[in-house]
CSV table of C-alpha atoms (C1' of nucleotides) in Angstrom, one decimal:
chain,number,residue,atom,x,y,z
W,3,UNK,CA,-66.8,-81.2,42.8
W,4,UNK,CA,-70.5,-81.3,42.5
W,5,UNK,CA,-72.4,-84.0,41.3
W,6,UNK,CA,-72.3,-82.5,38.2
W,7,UNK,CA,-68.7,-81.5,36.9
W,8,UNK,CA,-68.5,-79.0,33.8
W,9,UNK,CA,-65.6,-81.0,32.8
W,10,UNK,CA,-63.6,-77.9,31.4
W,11,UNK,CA,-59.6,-78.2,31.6
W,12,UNK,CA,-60.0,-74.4,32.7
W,13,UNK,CA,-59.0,-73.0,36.1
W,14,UNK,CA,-62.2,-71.2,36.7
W,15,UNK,CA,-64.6,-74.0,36.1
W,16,UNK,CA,-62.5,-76.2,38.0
W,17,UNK,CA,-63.4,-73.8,41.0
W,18,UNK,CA,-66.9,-73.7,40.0
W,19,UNK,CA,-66.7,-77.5,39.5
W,20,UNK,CA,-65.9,-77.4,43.7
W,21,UNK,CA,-67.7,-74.0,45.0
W,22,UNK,CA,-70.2,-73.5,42.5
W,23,UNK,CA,-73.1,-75.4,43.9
W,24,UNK,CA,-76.0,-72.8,45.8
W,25,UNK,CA,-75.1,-72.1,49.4
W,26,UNK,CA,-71.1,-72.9,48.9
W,27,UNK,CA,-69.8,-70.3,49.3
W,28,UNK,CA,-72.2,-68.2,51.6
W,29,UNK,CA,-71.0,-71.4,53.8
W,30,UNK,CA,-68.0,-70.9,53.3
W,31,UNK,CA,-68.2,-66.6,54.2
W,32,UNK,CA,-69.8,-68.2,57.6
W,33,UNK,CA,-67.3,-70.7,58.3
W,34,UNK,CA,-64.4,-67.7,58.1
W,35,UNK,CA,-65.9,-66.7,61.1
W,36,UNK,CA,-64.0,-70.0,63.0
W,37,UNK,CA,-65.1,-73.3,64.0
W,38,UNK,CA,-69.4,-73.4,63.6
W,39,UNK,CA,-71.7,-75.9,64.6
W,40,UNK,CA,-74.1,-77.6,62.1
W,41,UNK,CA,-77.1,-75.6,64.4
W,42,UNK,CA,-75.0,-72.1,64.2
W,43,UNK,CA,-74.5,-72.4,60.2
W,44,UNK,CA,-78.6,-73.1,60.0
W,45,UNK,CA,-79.1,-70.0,61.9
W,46,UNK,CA,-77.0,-67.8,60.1
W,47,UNK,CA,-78.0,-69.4,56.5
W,48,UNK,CA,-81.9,-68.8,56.2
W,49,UNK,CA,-83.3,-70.3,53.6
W,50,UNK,CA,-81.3,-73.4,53.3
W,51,UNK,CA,-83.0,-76.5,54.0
W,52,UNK,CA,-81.3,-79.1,56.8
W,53,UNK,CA,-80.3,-81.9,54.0
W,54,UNK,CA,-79.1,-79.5,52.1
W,55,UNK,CA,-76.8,-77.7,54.7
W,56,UNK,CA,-75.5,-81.7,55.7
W,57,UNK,CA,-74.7,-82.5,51.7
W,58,UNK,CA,-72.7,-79.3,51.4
W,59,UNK,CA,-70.8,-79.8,54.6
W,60,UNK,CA,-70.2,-83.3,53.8
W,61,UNK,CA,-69.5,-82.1,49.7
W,62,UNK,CA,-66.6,-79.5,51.1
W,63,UNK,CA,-65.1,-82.3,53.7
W,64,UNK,CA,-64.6,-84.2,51.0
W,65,UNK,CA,-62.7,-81.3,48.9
W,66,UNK,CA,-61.0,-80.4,51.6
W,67,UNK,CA,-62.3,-77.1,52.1
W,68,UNK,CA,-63.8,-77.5,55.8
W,69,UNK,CA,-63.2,-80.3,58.4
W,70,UNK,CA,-65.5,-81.7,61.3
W,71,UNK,CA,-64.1,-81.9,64.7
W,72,UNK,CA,-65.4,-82.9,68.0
W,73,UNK,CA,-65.0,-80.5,70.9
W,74,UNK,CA,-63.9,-82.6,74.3
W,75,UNK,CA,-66.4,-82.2,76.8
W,76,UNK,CA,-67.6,-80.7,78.3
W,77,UNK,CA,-69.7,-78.7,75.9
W,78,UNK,CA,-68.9,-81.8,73.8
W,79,UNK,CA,-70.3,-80.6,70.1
W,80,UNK,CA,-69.2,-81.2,66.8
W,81,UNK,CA,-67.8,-77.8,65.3
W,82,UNK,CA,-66.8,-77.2,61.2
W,83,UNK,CA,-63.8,-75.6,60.3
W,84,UNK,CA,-62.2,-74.2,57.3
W,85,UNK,CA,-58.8,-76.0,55.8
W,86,UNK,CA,-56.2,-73.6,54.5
W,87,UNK,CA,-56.9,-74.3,51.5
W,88,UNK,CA,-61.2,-72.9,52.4
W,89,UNK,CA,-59.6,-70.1,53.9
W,90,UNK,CA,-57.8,-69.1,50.5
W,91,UNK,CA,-61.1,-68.3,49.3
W,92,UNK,CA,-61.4,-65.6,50.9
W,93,UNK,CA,-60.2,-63.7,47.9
W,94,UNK,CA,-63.2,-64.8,45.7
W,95,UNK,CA,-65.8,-63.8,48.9
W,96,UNK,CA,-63.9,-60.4,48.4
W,97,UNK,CA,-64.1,-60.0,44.7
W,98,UNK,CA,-67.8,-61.6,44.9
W,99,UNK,CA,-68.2,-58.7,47.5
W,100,UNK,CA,-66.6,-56.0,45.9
W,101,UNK,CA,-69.0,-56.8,43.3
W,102,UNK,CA,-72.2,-57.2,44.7
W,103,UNK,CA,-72.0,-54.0,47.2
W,104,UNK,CA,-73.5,-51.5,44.8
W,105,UNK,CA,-76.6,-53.7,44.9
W,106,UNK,CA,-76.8,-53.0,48.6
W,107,UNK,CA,-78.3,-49.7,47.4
W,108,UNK,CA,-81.5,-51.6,47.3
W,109,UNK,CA,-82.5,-53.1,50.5
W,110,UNK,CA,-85.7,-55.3,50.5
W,111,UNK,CA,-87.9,-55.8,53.7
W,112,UNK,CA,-87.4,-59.8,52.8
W,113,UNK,CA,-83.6,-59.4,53.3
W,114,UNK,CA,-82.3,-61.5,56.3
W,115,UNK,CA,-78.9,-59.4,58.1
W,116,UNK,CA,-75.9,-60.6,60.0
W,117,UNK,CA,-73.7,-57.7,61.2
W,118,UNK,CA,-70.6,-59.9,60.5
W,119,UNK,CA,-72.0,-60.0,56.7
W,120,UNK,CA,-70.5,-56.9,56.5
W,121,UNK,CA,-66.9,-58.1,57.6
W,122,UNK,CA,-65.6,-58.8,54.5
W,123,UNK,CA,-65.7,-56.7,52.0
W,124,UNK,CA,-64.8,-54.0,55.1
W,125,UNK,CA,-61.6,-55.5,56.5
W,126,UNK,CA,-58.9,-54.6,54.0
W,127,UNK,CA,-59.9,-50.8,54.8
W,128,UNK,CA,-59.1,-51.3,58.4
W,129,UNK,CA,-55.5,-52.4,57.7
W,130,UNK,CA,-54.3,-48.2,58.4
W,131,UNK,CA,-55.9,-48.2,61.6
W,132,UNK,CA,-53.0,-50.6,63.4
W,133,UNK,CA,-55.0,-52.2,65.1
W,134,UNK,CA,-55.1,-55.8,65.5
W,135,UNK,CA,-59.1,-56.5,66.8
W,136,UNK,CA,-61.6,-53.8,65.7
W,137,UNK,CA,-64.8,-54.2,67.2
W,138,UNK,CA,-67.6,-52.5,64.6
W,139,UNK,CA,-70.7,-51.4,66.0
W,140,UNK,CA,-73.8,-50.5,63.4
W,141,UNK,CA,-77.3,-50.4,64.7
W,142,UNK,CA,-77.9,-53.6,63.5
W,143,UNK,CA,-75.0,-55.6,65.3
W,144,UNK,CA,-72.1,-55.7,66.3
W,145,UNK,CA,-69.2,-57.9,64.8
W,146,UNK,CA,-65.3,-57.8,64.8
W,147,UNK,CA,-62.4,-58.2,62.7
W,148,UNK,CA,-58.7,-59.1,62.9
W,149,UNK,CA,-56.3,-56.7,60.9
W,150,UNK,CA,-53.6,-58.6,61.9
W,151,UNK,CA,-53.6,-61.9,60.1
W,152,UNK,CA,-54.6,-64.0,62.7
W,153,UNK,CA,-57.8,-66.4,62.8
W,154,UNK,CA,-60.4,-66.2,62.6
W,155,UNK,CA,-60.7,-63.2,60.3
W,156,UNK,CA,-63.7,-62.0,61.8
W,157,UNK,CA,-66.8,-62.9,64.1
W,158,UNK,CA,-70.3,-62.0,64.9
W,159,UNK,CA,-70.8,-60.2,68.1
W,160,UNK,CA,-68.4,-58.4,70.1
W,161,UNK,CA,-64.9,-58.6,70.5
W,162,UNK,CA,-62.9,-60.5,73.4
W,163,UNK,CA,-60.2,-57.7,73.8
W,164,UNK,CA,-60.6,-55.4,71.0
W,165,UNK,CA,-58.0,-52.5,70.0
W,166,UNK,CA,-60.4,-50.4,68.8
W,167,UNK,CA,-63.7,-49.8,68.2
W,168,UNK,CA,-65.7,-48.1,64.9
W,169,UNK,CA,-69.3,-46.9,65.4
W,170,UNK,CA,-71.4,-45.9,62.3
W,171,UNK,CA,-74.1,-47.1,60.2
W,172,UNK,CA,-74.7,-49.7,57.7
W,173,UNK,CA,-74.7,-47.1,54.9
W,174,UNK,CA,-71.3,-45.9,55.9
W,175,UNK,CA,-69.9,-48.7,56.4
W,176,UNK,CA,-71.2,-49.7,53.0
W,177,UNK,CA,-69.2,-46.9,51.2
W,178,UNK,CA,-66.3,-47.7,53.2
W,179,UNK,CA,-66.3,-50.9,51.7
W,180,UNK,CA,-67.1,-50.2,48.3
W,181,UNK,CA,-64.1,-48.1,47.9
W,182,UNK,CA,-66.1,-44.9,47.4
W,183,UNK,CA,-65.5,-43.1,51.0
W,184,UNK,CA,-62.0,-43.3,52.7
W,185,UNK,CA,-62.2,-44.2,56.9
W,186,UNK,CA,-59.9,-41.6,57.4
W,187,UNK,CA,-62.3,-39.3,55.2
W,188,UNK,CA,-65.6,-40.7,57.5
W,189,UNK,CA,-63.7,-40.3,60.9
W,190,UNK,CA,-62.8,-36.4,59.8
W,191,UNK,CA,-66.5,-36.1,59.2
W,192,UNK,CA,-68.1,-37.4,61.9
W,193,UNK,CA,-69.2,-40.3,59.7
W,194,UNK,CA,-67.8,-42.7,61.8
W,195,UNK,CA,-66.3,-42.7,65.4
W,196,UNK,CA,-63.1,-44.2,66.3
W,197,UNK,CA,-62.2,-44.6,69.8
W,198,UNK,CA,-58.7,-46.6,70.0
W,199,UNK,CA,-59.2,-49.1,73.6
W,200,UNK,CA,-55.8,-50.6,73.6
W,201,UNK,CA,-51.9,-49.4,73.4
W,202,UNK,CA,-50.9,-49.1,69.6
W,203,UNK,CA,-48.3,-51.9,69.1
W,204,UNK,CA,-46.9,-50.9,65.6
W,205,UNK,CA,-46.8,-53.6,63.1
W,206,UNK,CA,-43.2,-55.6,62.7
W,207,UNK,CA,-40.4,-54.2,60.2
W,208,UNK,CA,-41.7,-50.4,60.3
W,209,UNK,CA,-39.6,-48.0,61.6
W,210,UNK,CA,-40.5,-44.4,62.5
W,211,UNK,CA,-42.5,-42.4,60.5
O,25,UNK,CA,-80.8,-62.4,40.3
O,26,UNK,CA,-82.1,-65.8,39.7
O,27,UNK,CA,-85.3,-67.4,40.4
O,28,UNK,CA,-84.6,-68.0,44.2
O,29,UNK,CA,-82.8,-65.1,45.3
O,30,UNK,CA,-80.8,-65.9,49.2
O,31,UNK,CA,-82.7,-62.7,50.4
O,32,UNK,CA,-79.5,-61.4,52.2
O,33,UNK,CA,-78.5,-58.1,52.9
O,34,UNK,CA,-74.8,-59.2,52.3
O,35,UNK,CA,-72.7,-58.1,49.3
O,36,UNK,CA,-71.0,-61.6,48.2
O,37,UNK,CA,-74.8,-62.7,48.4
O,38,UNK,CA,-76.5,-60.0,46.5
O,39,UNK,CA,-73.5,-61.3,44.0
O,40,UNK,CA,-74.1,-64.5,44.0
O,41,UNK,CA,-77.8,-63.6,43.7
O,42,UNK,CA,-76.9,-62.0,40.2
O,43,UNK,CA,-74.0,-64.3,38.5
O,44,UNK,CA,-74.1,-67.8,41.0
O,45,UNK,CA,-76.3,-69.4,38.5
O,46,UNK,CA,-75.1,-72.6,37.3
O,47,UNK,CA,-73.5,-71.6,33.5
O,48,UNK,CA,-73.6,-67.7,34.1
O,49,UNK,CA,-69.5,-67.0,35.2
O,50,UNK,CA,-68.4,-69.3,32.0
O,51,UNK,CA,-70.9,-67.5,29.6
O,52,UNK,CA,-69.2,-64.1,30.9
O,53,UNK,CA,-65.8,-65.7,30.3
O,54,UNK,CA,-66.4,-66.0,27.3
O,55,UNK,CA,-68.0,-62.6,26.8
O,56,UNK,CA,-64.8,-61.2,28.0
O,57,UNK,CA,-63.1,-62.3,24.4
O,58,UNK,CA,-65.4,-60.2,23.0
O,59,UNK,CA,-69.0,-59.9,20.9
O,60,UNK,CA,-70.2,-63.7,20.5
O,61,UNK,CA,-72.6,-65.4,18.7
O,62,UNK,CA,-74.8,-67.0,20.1
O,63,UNK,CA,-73.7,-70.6,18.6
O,64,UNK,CA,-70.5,-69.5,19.3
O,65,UNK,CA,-71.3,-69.8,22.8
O,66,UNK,CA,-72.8,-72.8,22.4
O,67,UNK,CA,-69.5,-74.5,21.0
O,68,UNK,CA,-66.9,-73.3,23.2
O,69,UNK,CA,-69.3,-74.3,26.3
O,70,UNK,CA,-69.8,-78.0,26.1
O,71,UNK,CA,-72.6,-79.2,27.8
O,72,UNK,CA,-74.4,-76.5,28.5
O,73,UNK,CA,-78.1,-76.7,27.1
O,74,UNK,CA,-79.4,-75.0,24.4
O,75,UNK,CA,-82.5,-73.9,26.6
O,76,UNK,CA,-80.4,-72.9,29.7
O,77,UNK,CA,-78.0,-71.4,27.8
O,78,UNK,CA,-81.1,-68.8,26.1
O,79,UNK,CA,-81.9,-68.9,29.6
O,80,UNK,CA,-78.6,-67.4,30.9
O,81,UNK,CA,-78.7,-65.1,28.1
O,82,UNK,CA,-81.7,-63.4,29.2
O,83,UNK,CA,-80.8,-63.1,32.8
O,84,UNK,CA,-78.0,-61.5,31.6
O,85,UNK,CA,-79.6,-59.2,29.8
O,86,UNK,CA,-82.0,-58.7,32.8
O,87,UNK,CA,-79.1,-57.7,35.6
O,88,UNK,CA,-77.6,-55.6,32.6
O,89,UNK,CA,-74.6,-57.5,32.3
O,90,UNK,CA,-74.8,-58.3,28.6
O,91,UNK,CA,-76.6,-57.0,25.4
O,92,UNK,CA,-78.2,-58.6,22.7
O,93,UNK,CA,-77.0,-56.3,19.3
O,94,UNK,CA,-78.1,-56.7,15.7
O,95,UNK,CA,-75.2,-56.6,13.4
O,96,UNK,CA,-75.8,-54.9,9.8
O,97,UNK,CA,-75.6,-57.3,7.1
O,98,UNK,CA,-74.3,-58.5,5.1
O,99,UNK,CA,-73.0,-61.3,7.4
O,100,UNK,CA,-76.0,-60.7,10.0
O,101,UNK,CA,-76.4,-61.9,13.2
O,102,UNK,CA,-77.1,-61.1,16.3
O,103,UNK,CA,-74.0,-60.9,19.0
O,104,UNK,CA,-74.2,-60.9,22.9
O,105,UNK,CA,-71.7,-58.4,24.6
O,106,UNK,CA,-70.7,-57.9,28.1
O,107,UNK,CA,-71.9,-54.1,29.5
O,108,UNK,CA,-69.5,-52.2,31.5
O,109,UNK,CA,-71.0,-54.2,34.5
O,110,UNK,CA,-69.8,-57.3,32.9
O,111,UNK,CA,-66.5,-56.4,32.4
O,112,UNK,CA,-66.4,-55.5,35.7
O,113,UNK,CA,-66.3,-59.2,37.1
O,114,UNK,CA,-62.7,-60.2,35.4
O,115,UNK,CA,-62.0,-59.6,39.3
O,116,UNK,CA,-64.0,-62.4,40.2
O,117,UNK,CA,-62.8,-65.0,37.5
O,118,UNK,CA,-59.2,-64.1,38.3
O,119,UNK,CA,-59.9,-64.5,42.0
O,120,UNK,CA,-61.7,-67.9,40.8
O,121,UNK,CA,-59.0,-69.0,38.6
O,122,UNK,CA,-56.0,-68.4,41.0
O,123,UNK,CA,-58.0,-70.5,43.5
O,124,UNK,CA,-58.6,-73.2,40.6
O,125,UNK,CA,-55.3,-73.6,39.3
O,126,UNK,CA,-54.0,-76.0,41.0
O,127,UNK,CA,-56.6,-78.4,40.3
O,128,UNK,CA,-55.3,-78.6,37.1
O,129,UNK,CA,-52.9,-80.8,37.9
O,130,UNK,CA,-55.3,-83.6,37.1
O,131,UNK,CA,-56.2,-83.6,33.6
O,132,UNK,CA,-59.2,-85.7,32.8
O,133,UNK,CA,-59.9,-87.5,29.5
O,134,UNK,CA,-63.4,-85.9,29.7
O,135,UNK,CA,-62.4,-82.5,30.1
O,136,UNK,CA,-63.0,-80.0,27.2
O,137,UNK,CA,-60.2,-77.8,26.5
O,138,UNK,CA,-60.0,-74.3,24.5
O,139,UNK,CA,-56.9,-72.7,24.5
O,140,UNK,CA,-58.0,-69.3,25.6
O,141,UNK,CA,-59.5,-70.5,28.9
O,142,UNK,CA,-56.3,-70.1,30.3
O,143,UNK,CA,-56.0,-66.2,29.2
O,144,UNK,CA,-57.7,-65.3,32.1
O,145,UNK,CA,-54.9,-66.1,34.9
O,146,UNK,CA,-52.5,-65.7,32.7
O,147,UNK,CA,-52.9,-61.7,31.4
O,148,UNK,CA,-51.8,-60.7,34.3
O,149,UNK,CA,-48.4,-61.9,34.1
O,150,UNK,CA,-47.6,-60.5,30.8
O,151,UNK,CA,-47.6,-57.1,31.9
O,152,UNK,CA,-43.7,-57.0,32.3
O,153,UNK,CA,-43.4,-57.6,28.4
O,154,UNK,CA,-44.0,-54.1,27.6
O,155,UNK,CA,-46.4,-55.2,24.2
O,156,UNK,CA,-49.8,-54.3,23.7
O,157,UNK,CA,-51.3,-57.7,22.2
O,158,UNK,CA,-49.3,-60.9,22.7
O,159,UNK,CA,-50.1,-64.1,20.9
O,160,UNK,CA,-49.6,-67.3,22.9
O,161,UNK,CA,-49.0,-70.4,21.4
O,162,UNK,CA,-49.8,-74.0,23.2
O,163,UNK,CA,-49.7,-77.1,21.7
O,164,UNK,CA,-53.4,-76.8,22.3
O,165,UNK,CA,-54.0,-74.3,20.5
O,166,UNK,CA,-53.5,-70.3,19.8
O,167,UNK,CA,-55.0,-67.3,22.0
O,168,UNK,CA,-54.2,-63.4,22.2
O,169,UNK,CA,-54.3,-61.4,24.9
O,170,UNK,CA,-54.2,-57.5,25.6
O,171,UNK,CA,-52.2,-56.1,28.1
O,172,UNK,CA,-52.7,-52.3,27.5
O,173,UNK,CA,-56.3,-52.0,28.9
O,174,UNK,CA,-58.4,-52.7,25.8
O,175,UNK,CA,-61.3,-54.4,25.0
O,176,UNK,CA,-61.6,-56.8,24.2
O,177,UNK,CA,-59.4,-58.6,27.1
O,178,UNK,CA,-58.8,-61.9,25.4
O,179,UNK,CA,-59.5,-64.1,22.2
O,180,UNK,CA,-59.2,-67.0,20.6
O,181,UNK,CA,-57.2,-67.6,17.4
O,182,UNK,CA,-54.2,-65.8,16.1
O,183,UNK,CA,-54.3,-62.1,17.0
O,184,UNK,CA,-54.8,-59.7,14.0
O,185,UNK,CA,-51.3,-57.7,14.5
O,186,UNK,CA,-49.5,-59.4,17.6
O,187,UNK,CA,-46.8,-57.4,19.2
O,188,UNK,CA,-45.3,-60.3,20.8
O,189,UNK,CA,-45.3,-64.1,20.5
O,190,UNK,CA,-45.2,-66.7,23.6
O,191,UNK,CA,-44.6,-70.2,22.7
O,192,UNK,CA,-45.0,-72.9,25.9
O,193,UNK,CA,-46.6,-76.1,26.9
O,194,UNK,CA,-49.3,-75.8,29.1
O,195,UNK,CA,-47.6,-77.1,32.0
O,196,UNK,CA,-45.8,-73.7,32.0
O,197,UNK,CA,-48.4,-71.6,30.9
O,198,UNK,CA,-50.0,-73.3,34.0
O,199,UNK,CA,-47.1,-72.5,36.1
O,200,UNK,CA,-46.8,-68.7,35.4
O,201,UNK,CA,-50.3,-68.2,36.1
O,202,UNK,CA,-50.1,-70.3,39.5
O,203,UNK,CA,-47.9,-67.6,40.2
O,204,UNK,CA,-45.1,-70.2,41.4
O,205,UNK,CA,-42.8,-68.9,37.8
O,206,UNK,CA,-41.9,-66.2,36.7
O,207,UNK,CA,-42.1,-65.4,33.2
O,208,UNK,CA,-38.8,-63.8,33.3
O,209,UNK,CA,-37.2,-67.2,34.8
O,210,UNK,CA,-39.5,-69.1,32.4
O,211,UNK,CA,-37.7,-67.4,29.1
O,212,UNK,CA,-34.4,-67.6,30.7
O,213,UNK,CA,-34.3,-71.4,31.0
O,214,UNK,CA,-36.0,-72.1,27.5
O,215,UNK,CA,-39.2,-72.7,29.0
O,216,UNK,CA,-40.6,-70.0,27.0
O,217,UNK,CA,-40.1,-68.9,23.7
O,218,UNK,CA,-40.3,-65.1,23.2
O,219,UNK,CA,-40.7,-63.4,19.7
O,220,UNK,CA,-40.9,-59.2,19.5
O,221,UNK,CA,-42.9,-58.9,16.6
O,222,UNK,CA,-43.8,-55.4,16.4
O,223,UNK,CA,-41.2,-52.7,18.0
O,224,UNK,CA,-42.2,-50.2,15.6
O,225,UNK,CA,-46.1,-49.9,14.7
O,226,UNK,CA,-46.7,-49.6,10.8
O,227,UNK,CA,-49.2,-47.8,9.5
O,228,UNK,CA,-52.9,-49.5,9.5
O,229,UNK,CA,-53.4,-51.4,6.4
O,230,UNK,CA,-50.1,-52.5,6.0
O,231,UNK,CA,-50.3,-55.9,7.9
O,232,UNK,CA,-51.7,-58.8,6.9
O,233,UNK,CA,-55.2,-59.2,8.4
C,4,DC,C1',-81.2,-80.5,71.9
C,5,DG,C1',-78.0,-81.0,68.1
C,6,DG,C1',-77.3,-83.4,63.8
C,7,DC,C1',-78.9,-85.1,60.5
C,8,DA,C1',-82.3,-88.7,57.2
C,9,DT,C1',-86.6,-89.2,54.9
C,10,DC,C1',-90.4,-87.9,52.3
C,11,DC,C1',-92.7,-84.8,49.1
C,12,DG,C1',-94.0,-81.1,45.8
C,13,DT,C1',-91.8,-77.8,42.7
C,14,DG,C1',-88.6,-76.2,39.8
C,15,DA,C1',-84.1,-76.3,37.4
C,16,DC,C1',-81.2,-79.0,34.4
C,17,DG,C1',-79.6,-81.7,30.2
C,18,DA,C1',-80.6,-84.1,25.9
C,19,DT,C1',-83.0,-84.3,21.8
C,20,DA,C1',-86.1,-82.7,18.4
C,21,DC,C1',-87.9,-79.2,15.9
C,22,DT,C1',-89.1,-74.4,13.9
C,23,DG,C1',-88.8,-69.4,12.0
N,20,DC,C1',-78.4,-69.2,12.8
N,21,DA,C1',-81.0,-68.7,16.9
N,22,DG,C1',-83.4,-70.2,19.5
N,23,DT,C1',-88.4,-72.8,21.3
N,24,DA,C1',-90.8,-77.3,22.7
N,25,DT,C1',-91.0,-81.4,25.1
N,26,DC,C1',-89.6,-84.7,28.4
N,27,DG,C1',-87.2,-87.4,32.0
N,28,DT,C1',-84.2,-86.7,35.8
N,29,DC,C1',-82.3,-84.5,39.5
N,30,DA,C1',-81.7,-80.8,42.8
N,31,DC,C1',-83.8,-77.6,46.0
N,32,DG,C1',-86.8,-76.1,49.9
N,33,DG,C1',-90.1,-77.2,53.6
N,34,DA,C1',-91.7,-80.3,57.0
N,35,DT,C1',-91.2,-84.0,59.8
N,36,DG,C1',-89.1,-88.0,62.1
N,37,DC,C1',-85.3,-90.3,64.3
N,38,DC,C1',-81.5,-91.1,67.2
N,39,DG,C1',-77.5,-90.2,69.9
DNA sequence: CGGCATCCGTGACGATACTG
DNA sequence: CAGTATCGTCACGGATGCCG
């Protein structure tokens, strides 16, 4: 909890008391990414100042959200990682999201962009593709996500061995995500292209359909 | 969005932008019970400052998440409401409060406590009973919610005309909102108490108010 | 060079007092 | 009832320095 608790026997505030502070949980969106170094989150947080970058990281070791870990060498670095229990927020970074996309109608020339940004409030659309990695490509980045479970849930950049890969731009992949445009709608349409790179391997317990 | 915006082109950011003020997600839970005064607010959020909490208020009003509304006297005032907008972040809370929960283990003799703080993960659960307003009685005190879709979602206090009463401790009430007990389970083994109050709706005027 | 710690100016916060 | 005024404190953001 921050240093300031709101001292409410109330679920919410008790999350707020822990992921309220400014630049929690935008750390916390970066960190679902996997491991990151201290230089990495800088980077991919501008506008947050290098004390307090080190007091939140240190502020969510000590909640448990995120642990430090030293890589062997060599490439010898110190890398932060979400818990499980950071990882469960991703529910709140979705809700936050679904929230917050209609004010993506506005985008100011001030605005900083990280393809990945887009990653979550996309991924539960891609679950009908059945594909595991999906590699998205948009003119300002490319990024990937995992359909499949696994971690990390997404990255920035390309994929290592995707399954399939989406090409279309930011505003259709904002309507995808906000619930307003279907991907099967956006493929039929030329909206979006789908090329599928890897063998389908149908998810466990489904039989034919 | 607040003073210092983050200046992302991300959704969970331009969120954040909007509601991650320190205050603003606990004034809009208590919105969500409904039209509020605005020392009303002031009570049943203890510590918050009488300058930030005007503050808040007009932010609010700013993003278009609430509304400042004159009621006619007699009994004048003026009341704050949530917008459609508003409403729309009961996603977020939940998604907050089911991440919260458990942190509730640990009650603290500082913490404040009103009883309908815990309406918010709890409504969902009550969907099975098949009643439109159910009154739920803690030790702590008394709370109603709805479960048919109406506005508003939650309140404190006695309902006017309950359709079913819910008697528990809050370790339960706790427990069937963590999801780990079923409210079925939880009135089988005595856990709960459930009353039917209302399985045929009398005509308006006929109940005591 | 990565990973912070320190210093500093500005602004947000919380408590109290006070006013229309 | 519904805020505004004032004030001390603390948090934030930017720059810089240090240390492995």
């Amino acid at each position: 909890m921050p240093r300031r608790s709101y001292d409410q026997y109330c679920a919410a505030a008790r999350a707020l008391d822990a992921v309220g502070d400014r630049w929690t949980l935008l750390i916390v969106r970066e960190l679902l990414a996997g491991p990151r170094r201290y230089t990495d989150l800088h980077a991919d947080l501008p506008g947050v100042s290098t004390d307090v970058l080190a007091s939140r990281l240190k502020d969510m070791e000590r909640e448990e959200l995120a642990t430090r870990r030293r890589l062997p060498p060599p490439g010898a670095a110190t890398v932060y990682e979400l818990t499980a229990r950071g990882r469960e927020l991703l529910p709140v970074l979705t809700a936050l999201a679904d929230w917050g996309t209609p004010a993506l109608t506005e985008r100011r020339p001030t605005d900083a962009l990280r393809a990945h940004w887009f990653a979550v409030p996309l991924v539960r659309h891609l679950d009908g593709l059945g594909a595991g990695v999906v590699e998205v490509h948009l003119d300002e980045g490319v990024f990937h996500v995992r359909t499949d479970g696994g971690e990390p849930l997404y990255g920035d950049g390309p994929a290592d061995r995707p399954d399939a890969r989406l090409t279309l731009d930011a505003d259709t992949c904002i309507a995808i995500s906000g619930g307003g445009l279907s991907l099967t709608d956006a493929v039929r349409d030329g909206r979006v292209r789908l090329d599928m790179l890897q063998p389908v391997r149908p998810p466990l317990g489904t039989g034919p359909e």
